[in-house]
XYZ file of C-alpha atoms in Angstrom:
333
model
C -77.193 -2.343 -1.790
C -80.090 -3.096 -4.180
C -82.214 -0.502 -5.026
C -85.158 -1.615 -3.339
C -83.318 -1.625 -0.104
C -82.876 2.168 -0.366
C -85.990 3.005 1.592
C -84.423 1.086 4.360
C -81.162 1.873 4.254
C -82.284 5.667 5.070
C -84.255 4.899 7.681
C -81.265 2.740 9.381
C -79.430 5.831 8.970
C -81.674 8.183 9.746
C -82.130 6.088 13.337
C -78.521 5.699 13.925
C -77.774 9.710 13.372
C -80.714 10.649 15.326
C -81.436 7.948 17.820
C -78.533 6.350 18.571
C -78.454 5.914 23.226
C -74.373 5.050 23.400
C -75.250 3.402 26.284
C -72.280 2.642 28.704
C -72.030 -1.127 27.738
C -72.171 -0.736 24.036
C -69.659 2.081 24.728
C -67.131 -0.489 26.645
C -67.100 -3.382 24.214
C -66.276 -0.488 21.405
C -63.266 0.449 23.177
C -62.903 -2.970 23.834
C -62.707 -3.871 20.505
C -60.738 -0.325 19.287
C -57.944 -1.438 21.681
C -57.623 -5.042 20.721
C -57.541 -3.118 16.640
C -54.962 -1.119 17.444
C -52.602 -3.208 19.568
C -51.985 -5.409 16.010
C -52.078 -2.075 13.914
C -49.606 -0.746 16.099
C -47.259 -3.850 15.789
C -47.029 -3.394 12.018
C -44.712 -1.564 11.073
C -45.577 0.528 8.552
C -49.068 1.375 9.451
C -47.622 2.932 12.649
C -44.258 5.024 10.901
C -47.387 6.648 9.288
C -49.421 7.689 12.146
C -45.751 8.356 14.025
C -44.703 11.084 11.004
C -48.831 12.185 11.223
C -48.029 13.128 14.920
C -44.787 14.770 14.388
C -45.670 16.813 11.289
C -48.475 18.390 12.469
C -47.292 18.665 16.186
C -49.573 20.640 18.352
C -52.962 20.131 16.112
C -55.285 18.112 15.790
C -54.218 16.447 12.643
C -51.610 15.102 14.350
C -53.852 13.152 16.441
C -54.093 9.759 16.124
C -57.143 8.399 13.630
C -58.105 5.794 15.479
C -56.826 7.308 19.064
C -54.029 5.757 21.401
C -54.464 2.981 23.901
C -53.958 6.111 26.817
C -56.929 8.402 25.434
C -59.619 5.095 24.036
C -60.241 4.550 27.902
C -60.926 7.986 28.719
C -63.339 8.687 26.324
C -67.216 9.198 28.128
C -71.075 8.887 27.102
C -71.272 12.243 27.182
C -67.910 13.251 25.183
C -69.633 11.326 22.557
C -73.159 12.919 22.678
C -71.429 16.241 22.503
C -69.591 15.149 19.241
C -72.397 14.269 17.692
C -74.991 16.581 18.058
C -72.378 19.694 17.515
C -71.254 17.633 14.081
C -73.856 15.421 12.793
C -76.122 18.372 11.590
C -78.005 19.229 8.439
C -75.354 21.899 7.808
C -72.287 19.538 7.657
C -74.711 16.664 5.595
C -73.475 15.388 2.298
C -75.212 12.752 0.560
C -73.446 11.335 -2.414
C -74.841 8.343 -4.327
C -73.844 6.601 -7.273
C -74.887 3.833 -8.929
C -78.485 2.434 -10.477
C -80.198 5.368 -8.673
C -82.531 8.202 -9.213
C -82.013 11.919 -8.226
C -85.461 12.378 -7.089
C -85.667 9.772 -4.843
C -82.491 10.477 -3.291
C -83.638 13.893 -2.556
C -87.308 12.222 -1.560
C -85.560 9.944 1.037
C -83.577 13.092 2.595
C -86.298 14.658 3.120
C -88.367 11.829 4.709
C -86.038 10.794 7.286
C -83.052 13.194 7.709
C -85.761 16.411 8.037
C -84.919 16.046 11.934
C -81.406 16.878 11.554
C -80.265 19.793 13.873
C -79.110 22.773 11.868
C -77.141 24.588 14.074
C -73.375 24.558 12.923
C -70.843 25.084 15.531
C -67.727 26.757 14.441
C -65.005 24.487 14.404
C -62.404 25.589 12.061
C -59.233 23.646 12.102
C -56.358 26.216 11.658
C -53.986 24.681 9.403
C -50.980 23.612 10.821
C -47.622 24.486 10.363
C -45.245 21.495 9.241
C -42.687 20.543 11.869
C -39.351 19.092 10.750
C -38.383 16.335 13.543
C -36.392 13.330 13.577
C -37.604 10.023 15.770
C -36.055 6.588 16.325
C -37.740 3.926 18.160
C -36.297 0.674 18.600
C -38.181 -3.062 18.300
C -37.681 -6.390 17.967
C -37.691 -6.297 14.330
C -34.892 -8.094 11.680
C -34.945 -5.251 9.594
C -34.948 -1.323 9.840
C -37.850 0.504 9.015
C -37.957 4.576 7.830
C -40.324 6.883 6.831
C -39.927 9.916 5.271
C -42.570 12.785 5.660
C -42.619 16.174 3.537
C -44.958 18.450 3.578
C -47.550 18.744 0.107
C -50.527 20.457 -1.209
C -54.086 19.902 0.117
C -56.682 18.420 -1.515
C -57.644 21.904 -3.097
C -54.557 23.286 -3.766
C -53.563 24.448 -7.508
C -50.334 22.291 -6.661
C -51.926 18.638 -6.358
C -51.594 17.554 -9.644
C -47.672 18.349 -9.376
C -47.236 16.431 -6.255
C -49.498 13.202 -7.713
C -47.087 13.287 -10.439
C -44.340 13.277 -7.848
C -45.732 10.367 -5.887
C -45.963 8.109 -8.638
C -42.294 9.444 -10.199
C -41.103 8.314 -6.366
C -43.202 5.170 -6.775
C -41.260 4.573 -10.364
C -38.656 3.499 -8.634
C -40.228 0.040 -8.399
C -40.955 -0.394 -12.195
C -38.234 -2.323 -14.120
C -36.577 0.421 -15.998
C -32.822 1.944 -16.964
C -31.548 3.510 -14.134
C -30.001 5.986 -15.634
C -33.984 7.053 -16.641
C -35.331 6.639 -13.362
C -33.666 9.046 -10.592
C -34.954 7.287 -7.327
C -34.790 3.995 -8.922
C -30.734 5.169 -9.635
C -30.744 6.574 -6.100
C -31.403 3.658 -4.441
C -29.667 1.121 -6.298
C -28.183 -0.515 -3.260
C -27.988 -3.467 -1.711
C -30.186 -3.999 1.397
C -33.467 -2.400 0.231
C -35.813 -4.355 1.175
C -39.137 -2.933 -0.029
C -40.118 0.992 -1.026
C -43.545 2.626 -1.053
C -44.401 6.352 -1.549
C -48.396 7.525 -1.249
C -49.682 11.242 -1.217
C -52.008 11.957 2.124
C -54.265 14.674 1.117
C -56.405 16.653 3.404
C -58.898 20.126 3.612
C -55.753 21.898 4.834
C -52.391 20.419 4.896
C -50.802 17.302 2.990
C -48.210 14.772 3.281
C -45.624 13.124 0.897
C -44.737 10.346 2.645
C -41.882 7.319 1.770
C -41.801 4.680 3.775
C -38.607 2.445 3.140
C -37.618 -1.240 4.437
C -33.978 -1.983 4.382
C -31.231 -4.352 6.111
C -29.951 -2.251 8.986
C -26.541 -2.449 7.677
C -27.596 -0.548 4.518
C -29.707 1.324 6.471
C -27.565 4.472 6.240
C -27.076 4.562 2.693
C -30.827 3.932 2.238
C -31.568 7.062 4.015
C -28.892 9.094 2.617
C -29.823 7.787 -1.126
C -33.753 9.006 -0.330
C -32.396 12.737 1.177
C -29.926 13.364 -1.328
C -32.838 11.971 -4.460
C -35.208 14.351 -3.186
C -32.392 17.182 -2.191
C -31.467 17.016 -5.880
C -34.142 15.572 -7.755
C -34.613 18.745 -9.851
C -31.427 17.961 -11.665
C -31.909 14.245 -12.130
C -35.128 14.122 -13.491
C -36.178 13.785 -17.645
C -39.327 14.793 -19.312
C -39.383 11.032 -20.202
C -39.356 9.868 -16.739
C -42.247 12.892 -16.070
C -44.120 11.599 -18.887
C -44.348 7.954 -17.870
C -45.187 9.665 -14.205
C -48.077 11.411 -15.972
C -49.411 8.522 -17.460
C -49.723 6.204 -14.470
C -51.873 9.749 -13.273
C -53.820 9.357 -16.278
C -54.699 5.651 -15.873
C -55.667 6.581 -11.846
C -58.028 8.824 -13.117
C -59.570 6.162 -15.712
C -59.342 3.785 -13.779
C -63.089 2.009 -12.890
C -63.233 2.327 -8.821
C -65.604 0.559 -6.967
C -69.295 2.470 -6.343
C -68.968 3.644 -2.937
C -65.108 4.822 -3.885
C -67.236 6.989 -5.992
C -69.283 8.185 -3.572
C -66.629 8.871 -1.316
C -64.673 11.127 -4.146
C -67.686 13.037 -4.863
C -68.447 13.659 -1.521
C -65.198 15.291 -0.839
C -65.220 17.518 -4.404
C -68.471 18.660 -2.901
C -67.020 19.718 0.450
C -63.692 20.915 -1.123
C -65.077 22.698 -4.284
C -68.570 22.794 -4.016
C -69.038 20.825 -7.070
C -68.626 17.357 -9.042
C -64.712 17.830 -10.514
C -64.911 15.803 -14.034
C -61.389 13.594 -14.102
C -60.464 15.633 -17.529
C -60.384 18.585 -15.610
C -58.160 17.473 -12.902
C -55.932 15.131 -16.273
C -55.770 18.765 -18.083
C -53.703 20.313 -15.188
C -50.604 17.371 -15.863
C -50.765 18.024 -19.829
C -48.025 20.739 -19.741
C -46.265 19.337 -16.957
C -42.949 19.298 -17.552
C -39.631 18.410 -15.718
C -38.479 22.140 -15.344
C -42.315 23.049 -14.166
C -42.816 20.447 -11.964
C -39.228 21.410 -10.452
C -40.353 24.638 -10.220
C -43.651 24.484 -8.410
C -42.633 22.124 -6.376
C -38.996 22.959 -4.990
C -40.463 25.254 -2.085
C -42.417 22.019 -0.667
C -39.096 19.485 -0.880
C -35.770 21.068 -1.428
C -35.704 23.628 1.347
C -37.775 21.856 4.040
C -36.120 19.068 6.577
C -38.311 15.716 6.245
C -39.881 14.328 9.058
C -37.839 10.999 9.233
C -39.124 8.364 11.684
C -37.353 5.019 12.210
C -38.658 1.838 13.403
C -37.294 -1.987 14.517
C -33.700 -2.776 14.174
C -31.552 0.453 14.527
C -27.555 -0.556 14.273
C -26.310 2.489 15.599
C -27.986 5.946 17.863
C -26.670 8.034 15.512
C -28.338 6.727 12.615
C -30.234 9.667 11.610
C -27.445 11.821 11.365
C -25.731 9.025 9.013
C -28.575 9.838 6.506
C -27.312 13.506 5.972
C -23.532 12.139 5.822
C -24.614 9.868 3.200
C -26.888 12.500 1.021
C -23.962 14.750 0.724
């Protein structure tokens, strides 16, 4: 927004936190619209492997709920259910305002003041106990040419001393789709095999729990030696991988960090260092944890998290054979 709109813009807020009437109808064409969302989300593919290894991980807590809820629960949700939400979580307590941009402190704090002041401060205790990771394997069949596979391990939260190891990891995994000698790249040597489609890896951070997930698109004939190449890669990676590899890992980190994201990316960041450290993180702080990293440490701190723990492996469209899963751990041996 410009920055004569700010007035405005926190008195629109200030009226939706604190005045909003979620009458029935509005209520209805959300859902409405929520359900017609998700019933494309939930036809592509790998949008819903992620929320499918999301549920399984974290079985049994409310992480593993669906973000944007299921077509069964959308209906069910009342008026009231959302009243309750939001005057037990919308409170002065759980406010953080982040702003970047062509702004000025002052006013920022100026414009709280004026229209946020109404803000309940009671804070209800609602402390999320972490949950524990569950290793399960899922298969679900669809009309679909090719097979589909995610593979879920558990990683570091956004706080925890080991995120810088597993953002290394995620971008050695996501190596595997840079041009390179294979003999230099272990996943990209892994899963030199005919039939892979497409392979993405991406690091899902939260306050309490984290996810390394790799979500893989292959023929279904290869599909077995896909998912036995990924297994035995990340069974064994700690006695594939080089320093070189881990130093071209730590400078695609590097250039993340330096990289110029958009304004209210900015916001967003700061607004979780805030809840998460209670403090604006500088980007050389978080670049000075990788500048040791080696192959050996990075082995080392992160073995516990990938060597010893069972994925969660979900599969999706065109399975070949019912046994499919199990054809992955023939094929990592």
């Amino acid at each position: 927004m410009t920055k004569e709109h700010l007035d405005k813009s926190f008195k629109l807020i200030s009226e939706l936190l604190q005045e909003s009437t979620f009458t029935e109808s509005s209520l209805d064409t959300t859902k409405t619209r929520i359900l017609q969302e998700n019933d494309e989300l939930f036809t592509n593919p790998r949008y819903l492997l992620s929320e499918i290894v999301h549920k399984f991980a974290f079985k049994n807590n409310p992480m593993g709920n669906y973000i944007r809820g299921s077509q069964e629960t959308i209906p069910l949700i009342t008026r009231s259910e959302i009243a309750e939400f939001v005057n037990d979580n919308y409170t002065s307590n759980n406010l953080i305002i982040s702003a970047s941009g062509n702004i000025d402190h002052n006013n920022i704090v100026d414009l709280a003041e004026k229209y946020l002041w109404r803000l309940p401060g009671h804070e209800k205790d609602q402390k999320i106990t972490p949950p524990a990771f569950n290793s399960v394997s899922v298969m679900q069949e669809a009309e679909e040419k090719n097979t589909f596979i995610a593979f879920a391990y558990p990683a570091a939260s956004y706080s925890h001393p080991n995120l810088t190891n597993f953002n290394v990891l995620q971008h050695l995994l996501s190596m595997g789709n840079i041009p390179s000698r294979k003999e230099d790249n272990f996943f990209q040597a892994a899963m030199d095999i005919r039939g892979l489609v497409s392979h993405d890896s991406y690091l899902a951070t939260y306050q309490n729990c984290g996810l390394l997930i790799q979500l893989i698109e292959c023929t279904s004939d290869s599909a077995p030696f896909v998912g036995g190449a990924v297994l035995r890669s990340m069974g064994h990676f700690g006695k594939n991988v080089s320093d070189s590899e881990i130093s071209r890992a730590k400078s695609l980190f590097f250039n993340d960090l330096l990289r110029n994201d958009s304004l209210s990316h900015v916001s967003q960041t700061n607004a979780n260092q805030l809840k998460n450290f209670s403090r604006k993180v500088p980007n050389s702080e978080f670049g000075s944890t990788a500048l040791d990293l080696t192959a050996s440490t990075l082995v080392t701190n992160i073995s516990e998290w990938v060597n010893t723990i069972y994925p969660v492996i979900a599969v999706y469209g065109n399975i070949p054979n019912e046994d499919l899963i199990e054809k992955f751990y023939q094929h990592s041996e």
